[in-house]
PDB file of C-alpha atoms and ligand atoms in Angstrom:
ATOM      1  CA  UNK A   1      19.282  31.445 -11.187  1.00 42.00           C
ATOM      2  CA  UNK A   2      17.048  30.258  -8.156  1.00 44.00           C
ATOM      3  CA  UNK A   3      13.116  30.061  -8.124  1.00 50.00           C
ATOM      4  CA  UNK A   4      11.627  32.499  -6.188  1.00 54.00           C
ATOM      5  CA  UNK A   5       9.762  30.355  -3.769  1.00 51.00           C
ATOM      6  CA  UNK A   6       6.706  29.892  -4.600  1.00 51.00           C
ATOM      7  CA  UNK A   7       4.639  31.636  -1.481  1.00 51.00           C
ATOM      8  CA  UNK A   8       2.443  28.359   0.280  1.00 52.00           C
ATOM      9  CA  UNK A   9      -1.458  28.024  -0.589  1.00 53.00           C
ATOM     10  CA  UNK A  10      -2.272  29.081   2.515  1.00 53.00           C
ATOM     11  CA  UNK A  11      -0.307  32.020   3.362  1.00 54.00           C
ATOM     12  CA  UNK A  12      -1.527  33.349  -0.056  1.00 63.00           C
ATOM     13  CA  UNK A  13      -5.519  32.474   0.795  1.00 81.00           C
ATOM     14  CA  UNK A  14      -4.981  34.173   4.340  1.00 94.00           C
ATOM     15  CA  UNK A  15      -7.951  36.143   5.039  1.00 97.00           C
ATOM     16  CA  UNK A  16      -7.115  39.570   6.655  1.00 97.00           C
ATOM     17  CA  UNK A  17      -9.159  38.034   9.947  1.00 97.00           C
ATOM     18  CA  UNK A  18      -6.877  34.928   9.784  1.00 97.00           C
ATOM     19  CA  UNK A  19      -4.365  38.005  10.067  1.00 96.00           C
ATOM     20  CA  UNK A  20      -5.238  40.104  12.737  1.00 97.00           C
ATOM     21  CA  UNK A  21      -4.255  40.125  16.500  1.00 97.00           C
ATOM     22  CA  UNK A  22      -7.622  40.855  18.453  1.00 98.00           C
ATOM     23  CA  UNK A  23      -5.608  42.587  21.155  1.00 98.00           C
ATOM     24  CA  UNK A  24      -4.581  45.408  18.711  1.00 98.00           C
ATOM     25  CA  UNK A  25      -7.802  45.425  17.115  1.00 98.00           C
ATOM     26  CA  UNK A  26      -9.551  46.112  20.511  1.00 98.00           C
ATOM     27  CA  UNK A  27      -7.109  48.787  21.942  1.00 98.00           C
ATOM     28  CA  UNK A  28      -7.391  50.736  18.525  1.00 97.00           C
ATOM     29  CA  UNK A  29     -11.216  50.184  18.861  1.00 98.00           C
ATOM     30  CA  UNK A  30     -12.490  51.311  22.377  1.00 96.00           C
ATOM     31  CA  UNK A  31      -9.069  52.499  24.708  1.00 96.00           C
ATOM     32  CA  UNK A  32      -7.750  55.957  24.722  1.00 95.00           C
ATOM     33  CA  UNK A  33      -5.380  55.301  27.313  1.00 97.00           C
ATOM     34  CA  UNK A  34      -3.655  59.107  26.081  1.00 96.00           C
ATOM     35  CA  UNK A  35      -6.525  60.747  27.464  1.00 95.00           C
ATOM     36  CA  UNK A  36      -7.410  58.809  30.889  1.00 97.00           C
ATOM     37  CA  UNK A  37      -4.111  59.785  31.989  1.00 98.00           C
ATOM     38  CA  UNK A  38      -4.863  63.233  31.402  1.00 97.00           C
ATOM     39  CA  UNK A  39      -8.067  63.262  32.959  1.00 97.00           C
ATOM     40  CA  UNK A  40      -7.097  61.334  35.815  1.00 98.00           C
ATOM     41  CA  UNK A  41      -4.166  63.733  36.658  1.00 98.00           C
ATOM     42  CA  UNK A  42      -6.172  67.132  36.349  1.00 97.00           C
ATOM     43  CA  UNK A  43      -8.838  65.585  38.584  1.00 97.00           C
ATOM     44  CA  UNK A  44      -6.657  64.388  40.892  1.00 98.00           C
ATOM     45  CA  UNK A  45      -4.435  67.389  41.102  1.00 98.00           C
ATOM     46  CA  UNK A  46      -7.406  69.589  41.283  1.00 97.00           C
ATOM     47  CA  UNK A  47      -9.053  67.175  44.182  1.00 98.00           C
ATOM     48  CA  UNK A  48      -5.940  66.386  46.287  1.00 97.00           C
ATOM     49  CA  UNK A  49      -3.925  69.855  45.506  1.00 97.00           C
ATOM     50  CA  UNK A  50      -0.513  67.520  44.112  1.00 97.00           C
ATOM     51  CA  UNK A  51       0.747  64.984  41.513  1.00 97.00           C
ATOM     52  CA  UNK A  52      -0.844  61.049  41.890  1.00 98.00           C
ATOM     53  CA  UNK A  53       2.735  58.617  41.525  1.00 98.00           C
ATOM     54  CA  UNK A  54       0.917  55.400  41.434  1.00 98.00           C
ATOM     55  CA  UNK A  55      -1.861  53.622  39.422  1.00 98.00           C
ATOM     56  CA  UNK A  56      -3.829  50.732  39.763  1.00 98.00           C
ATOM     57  CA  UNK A  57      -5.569  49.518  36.302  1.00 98.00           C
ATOM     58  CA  UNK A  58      -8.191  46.634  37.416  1.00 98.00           C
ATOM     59  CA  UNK A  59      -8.980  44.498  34.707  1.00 98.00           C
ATOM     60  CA  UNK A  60      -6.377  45.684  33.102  1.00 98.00           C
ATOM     61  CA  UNK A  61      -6.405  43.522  29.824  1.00 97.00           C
ATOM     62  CA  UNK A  62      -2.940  44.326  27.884  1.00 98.00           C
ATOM     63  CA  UNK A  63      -1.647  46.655  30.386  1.00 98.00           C
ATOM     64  CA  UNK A  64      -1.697  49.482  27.752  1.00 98.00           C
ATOM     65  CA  UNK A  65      -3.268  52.230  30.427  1.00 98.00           C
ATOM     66  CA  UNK A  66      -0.567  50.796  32.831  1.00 98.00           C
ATOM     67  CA  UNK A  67       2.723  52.027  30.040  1.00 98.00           C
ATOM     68  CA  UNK A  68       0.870  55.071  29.083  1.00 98.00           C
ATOM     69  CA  UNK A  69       0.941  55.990  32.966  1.00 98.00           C
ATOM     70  CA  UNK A  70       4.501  55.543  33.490  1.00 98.00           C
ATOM     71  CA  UNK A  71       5.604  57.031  30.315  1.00 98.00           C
ATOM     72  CA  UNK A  72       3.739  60.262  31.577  1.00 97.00           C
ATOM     73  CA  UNK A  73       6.227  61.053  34.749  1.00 97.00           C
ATOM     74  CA  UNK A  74       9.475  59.454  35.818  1.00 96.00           C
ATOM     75  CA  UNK A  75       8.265  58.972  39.134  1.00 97.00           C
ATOM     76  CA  UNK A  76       5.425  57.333  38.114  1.00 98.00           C
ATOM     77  CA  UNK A  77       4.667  53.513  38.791  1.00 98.00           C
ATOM     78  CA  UNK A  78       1.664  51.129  37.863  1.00 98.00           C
ATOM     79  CA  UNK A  79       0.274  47.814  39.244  1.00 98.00           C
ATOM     80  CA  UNK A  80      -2.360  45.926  36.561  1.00 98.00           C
ATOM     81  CA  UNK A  81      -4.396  43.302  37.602  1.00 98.00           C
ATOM     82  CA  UNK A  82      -6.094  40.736  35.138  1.00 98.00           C
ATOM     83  CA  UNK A  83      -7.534  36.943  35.221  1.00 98.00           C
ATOM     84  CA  UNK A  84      -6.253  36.405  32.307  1.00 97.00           C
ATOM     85  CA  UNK A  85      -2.618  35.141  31.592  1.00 98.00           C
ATOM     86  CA  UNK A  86      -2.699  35.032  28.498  1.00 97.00           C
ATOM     87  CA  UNK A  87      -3.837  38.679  27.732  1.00 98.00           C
ATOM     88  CA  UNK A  88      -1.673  39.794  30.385  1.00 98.00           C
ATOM     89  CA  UNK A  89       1.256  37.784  28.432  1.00 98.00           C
ATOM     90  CA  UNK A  90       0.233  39.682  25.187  1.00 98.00           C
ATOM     91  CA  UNK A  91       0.367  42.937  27.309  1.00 98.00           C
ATOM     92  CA  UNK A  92       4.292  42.261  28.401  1.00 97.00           C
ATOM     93  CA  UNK A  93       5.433  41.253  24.811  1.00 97.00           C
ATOM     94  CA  UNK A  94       3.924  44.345  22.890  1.00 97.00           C
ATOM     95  CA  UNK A  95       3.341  47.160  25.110  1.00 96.00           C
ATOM     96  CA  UNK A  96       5.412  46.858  28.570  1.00 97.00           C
ATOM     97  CA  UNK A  97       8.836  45.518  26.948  1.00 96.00           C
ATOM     98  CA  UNK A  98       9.130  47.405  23.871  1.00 96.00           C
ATOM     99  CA  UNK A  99       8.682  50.210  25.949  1.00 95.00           C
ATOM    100  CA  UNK A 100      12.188  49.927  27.446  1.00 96.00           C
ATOM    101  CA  UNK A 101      13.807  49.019  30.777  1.00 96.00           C
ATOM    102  CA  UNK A 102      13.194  52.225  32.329  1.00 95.00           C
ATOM    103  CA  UNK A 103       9.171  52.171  31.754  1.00 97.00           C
ATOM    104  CA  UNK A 104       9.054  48.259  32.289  1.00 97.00           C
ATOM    105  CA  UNK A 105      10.479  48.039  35.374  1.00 98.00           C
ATOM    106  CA  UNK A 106       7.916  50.422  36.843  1.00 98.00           C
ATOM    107  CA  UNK A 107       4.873  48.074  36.039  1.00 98.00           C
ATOM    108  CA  UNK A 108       4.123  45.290  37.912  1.00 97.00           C
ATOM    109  CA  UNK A 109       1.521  42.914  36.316  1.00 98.00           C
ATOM    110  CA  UNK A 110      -0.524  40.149  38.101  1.00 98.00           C
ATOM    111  CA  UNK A 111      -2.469  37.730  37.558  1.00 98.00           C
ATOM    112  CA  UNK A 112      -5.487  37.640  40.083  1.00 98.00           C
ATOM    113  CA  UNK A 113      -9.178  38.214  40.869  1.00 98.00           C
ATOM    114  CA  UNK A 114      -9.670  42.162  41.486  1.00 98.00           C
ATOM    115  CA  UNK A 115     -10.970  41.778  44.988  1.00 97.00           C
ATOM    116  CA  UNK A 116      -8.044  39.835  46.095  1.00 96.00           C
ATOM    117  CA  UNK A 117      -5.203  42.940  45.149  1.00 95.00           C
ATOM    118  CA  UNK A 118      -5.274  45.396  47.936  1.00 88.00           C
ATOM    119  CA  UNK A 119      -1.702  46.232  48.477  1.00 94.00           C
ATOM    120  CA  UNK A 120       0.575  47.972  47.398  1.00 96.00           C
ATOM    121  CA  UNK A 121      -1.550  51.120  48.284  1.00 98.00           C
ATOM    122  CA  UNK A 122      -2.320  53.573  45.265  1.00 98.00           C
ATOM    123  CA  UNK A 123      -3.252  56.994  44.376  1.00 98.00           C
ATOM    124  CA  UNK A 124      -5.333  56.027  41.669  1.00 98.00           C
ATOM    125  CA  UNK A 125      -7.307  52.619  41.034  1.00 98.00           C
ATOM    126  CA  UNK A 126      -9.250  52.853  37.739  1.00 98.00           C
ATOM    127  CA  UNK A 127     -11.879  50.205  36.173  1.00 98.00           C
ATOM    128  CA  UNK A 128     -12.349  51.104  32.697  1.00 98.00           C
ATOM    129  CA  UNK A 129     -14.844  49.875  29.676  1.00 97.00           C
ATOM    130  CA  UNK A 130     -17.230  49.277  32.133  1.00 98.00           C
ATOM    131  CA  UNK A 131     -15.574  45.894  33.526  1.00 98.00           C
ATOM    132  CA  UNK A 132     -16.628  45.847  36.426  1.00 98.00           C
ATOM    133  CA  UNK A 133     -19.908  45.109  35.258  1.00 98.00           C
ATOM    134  CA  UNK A 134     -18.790  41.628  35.368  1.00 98.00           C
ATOM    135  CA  UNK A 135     -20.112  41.585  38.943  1.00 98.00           C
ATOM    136  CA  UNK A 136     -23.885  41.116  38.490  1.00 98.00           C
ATOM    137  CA  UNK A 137     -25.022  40.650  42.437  1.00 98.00           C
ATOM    138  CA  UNK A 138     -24.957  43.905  44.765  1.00 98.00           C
ATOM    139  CA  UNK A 139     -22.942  42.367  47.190  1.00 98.00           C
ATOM    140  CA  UNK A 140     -20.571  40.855  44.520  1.00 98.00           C
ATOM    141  CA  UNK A 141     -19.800  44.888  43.752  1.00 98.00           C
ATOM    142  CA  UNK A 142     -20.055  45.574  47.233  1.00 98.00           C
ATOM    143  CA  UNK A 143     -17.336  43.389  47.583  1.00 98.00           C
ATOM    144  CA  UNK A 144     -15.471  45.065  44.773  1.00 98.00           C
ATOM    145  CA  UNK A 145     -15.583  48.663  45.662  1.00 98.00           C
ATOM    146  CA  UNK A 146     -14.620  47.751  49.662  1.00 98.00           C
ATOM    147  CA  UNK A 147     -11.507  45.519  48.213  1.00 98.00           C
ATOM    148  CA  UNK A 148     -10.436  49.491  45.959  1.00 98.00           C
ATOM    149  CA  UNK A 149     -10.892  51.183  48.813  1.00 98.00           C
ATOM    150  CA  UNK A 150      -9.200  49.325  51.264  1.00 97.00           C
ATOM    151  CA  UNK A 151      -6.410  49.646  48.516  1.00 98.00           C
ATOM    152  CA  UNK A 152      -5.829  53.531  48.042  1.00 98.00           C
ATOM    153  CA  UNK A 153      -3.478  55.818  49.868  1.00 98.00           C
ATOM    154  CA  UNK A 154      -5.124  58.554  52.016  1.00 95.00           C
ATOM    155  CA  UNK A 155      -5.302  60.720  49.453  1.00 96.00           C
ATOM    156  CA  UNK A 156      -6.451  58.358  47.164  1.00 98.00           C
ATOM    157  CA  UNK A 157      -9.625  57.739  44.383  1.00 98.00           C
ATOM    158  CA  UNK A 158     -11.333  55.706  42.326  1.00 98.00           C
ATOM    159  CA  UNK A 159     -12.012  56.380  38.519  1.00 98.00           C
ATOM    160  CA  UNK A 160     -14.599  53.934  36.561  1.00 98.00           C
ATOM    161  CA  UNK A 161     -16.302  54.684  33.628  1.00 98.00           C
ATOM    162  CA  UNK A 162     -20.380  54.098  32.817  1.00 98.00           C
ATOM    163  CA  UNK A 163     -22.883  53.563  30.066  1.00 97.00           C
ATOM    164  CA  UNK A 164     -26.091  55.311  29.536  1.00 97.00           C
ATOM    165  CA  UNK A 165     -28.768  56.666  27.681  1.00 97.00           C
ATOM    166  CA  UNK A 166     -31.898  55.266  25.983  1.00 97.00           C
ATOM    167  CA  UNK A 167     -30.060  53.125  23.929  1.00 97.00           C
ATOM    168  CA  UNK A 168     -27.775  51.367  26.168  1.00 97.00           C
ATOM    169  CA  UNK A 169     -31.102  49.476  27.322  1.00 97.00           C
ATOM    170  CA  UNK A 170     -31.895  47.846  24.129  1.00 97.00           C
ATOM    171  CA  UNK A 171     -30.770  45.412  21.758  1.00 98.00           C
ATOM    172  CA  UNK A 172     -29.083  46.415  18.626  1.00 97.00           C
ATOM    173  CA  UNK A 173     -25.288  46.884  17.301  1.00 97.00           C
ATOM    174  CA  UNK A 174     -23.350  50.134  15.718  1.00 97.00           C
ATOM    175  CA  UNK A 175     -20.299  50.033  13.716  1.00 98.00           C
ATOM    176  CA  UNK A 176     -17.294  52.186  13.517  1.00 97.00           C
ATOM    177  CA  UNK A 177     -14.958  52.361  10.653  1.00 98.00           C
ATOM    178  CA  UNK A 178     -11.362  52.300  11.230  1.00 97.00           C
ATOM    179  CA  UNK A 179     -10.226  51.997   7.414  1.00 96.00           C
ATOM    180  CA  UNK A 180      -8.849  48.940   7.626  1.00 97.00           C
ATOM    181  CA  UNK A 181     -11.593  46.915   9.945  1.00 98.00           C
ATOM    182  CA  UNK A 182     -14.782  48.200  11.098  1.00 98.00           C
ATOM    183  CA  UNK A 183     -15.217  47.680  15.157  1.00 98.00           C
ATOM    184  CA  UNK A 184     -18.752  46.173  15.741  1.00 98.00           C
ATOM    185  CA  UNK A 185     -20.572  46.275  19.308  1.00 98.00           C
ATOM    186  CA  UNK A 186     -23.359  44.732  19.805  1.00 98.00           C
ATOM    187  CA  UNK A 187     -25.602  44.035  22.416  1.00 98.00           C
ATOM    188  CA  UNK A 188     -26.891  40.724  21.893  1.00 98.00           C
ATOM    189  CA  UNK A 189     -29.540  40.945  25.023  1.00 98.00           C
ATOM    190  CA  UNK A 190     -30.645  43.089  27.781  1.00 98.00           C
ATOM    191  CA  UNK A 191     -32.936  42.361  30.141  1.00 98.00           C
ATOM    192  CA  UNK A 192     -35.499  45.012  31.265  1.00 97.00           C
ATOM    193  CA  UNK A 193     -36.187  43.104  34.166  1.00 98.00           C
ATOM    194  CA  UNK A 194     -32.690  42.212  35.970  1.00 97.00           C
ATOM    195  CA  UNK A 195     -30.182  44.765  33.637  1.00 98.00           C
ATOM    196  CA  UNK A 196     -28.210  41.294  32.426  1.00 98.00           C
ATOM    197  CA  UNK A 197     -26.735  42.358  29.734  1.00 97.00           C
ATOM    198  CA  UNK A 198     -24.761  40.595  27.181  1.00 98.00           C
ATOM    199  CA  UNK A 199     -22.696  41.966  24.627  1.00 98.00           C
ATOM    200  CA  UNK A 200     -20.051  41.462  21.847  1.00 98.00           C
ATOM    201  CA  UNK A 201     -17.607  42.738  19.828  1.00 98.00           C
ATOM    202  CA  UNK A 202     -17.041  41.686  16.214  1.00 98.00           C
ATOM    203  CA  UNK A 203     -14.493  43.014  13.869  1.00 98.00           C
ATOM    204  CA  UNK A 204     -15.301  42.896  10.304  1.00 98.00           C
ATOM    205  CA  UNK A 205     -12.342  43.133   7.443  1.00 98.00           C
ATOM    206  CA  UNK A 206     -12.688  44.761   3.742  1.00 97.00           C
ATOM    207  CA  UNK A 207     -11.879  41.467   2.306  1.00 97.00           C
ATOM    208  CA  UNK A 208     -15.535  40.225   3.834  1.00 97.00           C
ATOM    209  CA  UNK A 209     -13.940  38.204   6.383  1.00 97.00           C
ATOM    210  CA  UNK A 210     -14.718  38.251   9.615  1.00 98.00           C
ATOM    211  CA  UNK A 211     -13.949  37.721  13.981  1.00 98.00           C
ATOM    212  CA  UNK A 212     -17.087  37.274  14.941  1.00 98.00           C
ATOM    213  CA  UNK A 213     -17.923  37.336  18.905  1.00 98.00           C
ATOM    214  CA  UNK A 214     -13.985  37.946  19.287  1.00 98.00           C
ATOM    215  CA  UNK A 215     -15.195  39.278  22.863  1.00 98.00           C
ATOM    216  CA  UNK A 216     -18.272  38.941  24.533  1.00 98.00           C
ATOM    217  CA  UNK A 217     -19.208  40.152  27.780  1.00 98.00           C
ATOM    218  CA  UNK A 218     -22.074  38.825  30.075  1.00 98.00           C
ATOM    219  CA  UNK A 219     -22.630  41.795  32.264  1.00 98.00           C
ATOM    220  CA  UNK A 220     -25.169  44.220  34.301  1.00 98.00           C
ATOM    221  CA  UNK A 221     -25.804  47.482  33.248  1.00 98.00           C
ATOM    222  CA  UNK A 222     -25.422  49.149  36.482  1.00 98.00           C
ATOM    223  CA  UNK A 223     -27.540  52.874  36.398  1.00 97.00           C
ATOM    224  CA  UNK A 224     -25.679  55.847  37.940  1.00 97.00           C
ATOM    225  CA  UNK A 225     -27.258  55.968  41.352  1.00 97.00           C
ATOM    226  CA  UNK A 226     -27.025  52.396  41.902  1.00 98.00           C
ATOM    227  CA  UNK A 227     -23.378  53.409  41.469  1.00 98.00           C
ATOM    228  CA  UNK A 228     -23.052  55.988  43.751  1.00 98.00           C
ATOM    229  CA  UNK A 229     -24.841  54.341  46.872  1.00 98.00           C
ATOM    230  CA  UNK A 230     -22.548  51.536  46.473  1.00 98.00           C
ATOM    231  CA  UNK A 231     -19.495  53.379  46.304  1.00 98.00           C
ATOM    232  CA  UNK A 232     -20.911  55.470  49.847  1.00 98.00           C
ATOM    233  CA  UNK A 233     -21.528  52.029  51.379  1.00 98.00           C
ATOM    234  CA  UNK A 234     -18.134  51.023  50.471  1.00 98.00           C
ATOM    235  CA  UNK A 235     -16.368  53.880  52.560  1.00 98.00           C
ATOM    236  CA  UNK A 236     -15.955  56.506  50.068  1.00 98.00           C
ATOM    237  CA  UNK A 237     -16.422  59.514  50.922  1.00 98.00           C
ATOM    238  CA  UNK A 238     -17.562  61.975  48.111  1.00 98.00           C
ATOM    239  CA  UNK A 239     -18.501  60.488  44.778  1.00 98.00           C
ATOM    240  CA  UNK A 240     -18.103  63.070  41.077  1.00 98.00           C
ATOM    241  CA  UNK A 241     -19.972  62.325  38.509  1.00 98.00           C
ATOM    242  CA  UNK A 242     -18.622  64.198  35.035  1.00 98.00           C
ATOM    243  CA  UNK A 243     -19.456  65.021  31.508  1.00 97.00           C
ATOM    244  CA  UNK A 244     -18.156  65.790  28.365  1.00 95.00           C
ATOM    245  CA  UNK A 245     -18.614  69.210  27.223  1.00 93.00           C
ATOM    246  CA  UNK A 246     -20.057  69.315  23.463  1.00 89.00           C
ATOM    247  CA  UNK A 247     -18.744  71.887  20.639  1.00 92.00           C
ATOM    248  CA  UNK A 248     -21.277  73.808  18.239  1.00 90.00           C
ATOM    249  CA  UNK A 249     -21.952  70.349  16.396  1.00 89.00           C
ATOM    250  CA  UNK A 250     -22.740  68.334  19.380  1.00 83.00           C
ATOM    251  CA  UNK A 251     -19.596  66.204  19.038  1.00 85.00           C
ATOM    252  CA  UNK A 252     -17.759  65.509  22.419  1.00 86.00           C
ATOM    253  CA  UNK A 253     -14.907  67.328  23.185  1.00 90.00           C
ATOM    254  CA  UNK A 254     -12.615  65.395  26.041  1.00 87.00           C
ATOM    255  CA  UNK A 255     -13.285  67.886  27.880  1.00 91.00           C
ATOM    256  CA  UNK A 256     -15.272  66.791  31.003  1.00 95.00           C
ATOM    257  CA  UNK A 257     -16.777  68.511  33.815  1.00 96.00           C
ATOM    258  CA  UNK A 258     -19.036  68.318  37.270  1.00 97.00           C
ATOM    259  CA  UNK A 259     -22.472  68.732  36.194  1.00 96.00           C
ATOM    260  CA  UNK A 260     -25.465  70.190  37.846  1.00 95.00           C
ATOM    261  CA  UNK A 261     -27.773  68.460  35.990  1.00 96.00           C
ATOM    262  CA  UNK A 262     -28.019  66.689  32.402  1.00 95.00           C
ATOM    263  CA  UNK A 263     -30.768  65.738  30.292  1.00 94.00           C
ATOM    264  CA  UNK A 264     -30.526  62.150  28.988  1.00 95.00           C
ATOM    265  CA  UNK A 265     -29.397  60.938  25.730  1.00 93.00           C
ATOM    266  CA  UNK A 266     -29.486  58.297  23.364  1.00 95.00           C
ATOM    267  CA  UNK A 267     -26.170  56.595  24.338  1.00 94.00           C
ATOM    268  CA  UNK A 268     -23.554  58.110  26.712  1.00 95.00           C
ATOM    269  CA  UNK A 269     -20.497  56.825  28.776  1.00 95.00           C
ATOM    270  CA  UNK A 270     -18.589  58.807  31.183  1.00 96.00           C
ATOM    271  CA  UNK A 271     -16.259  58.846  34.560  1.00 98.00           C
ATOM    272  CA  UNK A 272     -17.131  58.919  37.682  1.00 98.00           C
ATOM    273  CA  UNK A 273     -14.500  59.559  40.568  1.00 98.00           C
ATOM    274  CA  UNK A 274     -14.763  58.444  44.244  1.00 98.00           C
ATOM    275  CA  UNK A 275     -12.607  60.206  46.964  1.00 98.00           C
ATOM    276  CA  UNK A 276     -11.606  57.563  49.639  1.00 98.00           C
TER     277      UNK A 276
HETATM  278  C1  SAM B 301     -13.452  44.663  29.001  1.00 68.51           C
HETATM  279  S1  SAM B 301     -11.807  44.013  29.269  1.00 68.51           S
HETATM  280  C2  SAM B 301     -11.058  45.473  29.851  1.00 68.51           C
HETATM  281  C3  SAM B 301      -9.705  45.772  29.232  1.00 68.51           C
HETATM  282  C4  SAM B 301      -9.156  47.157  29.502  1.00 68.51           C
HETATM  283  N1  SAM B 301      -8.963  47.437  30.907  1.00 68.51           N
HETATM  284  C5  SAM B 301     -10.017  48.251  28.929  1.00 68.51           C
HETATM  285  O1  SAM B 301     -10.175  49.299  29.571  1.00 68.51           O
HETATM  286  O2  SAM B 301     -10.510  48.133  27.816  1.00 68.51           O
HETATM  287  C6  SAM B 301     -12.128  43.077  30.706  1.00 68.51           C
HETATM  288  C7  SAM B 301     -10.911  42.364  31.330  1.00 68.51           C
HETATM  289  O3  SAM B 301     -11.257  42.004  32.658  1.00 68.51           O
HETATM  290  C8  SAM B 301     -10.682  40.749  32.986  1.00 68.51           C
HETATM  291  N2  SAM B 301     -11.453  40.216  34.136  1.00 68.51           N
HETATM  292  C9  SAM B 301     -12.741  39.784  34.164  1.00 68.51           C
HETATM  293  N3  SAM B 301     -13.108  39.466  35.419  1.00 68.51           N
HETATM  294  C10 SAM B 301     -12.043  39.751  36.229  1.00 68.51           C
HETATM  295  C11 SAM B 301     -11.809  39.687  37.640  1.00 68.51           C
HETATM  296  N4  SAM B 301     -12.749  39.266  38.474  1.00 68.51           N
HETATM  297  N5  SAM B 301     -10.598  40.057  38.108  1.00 68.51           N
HETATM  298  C12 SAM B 301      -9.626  40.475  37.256  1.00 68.51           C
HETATM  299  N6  SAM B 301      -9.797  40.592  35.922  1.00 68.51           N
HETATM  300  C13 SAM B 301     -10.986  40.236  35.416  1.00 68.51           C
HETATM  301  C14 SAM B 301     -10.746  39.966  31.698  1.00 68.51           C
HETATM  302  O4  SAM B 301      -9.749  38.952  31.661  1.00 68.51           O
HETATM  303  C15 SAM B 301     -10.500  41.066  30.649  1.00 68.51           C
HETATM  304  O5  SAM B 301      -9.132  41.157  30.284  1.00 68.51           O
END
């Protein structure tokens, strides 16, 4: 009879962070790529009066926004763009691949600075989780938001997302539980003065171990109407700003729409939408 071999020192000691892949962690922990496709379409259809075919996801991290969009229509085709290679690497193995020939070879990733991709021409260019925030100077966003425009079809808009509310100006973390790792952010420092803004995201295991700063993010918390005017003096035309509707609890729904006005709140993200 053979030994059953004995399993190694330190694949028994392996800590459930030694374990875990911080790409999965952080698509389970702030992407719900399910429902930006949705949103995207019903805007788009209800702005432009037909279907969008192509998607542009800046900063587009593991491409996962990128394979939900071309699983959601057979026409449908997506471009990512990402500095990283590695992450973009991560994106091709687990999410565009295993997704099959006829999904994969509608997604072009590549590797490049988001102001430098203006062609091929899309329906929809998206920044999501606030990336673009990256760009700290006005005319470094400037820059930005004249590179997405000069990259949409006619027909074409812009979808980013935005953080607000009381809290989203001071220091402090919150923690979500996920069952099996709770999904810290925190914001390390913001600055009342210039809106830098630096941030991090920890995951924390139930054995007590621990990723700490697994991302970190040195940003500016750009306000709404700093937003808009920029997108205006980019070339777009019209600029939506939406919200999600609350039930009887309070809790968001994922349902948004066009407000006329809204009171503010502690902490709040949301889309906006700019018509080239
Ligand atoms: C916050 S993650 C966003 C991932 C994903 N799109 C999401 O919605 O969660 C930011 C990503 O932007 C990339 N990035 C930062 N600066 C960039 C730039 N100038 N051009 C292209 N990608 C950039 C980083 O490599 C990183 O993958």
């Amino acid at each position: 009879m053979t030994a059953r071999p004995a399993k190694s020192k330190s694949a028994a000691k392996k800590t459930m962070a030694a374990q875990a892949d911080v790409h999965a962690l952080y698509e389970r922990a702030v992407q719900d790529p399910g429902n930006d496709v949705k949103f995207f379409t019903r805007i788009y259809k209800k702005l432009r009066g037909h279907d969008p075919v192509s998607l542009r996801e800046d900063f587009c991290g593991t491409a996962v926004l990128c394979a939900e969009w071309v699983k959601s229509g057979a026409e449908r085709t997506a471009l990512g763009v990402d500095l990283s290679q590695e992450t973009i690497n991560w994106g091709l193995e687990h999410r565009i691949v295993p997704a099959g020939r006829a999904v994969a070879s509608r997604i072009s990733l590549v590797c490049a600075d988001v102001r430098d991709v203006k062609k091929p021409k899309v329906d929809i260019a998206c920044a999501l989780n606030f990336s673009y925030y990256c760009f700290k100077r006005r005319d470094e966003l400037l820059d930005y938001f004249r590179a997405v425009h000069a990259g949409l079809a006619k027909d074409g808009l812009f979808f980013l997302d935005l953080l607000g509310g009381t809290e989203a100006i001071m220091e402090g973390s919150t923690d979500n539980d996920h069952g099996d790792f709770v999904y810290r952010w925190e914001q390390a420092r913001f600055d009342a003065l210039t809106h830098d803004f630096l941030c991090h995201i920890h995951f924390l295991f139930p054995d007590g171990s621990k990723l700490l700063e697994a991302f970190t993010y040195d940003w500016r918390l750009w306000m709404a109407p700093e937003l808009r005017d920029l997108l205006l003096e980019a070339g777009f035309s019209k600029v939506h700003a939406y919200w999600e509707k609350t039930n009887a609890e309070g809790e968001g729904t994922g349902v948004f729409y066009e407000p006329d006005y809204v009171e503010n709140q502690e902490i709040w993200w949301t889309y906006l939408a700019a018509e080239r």
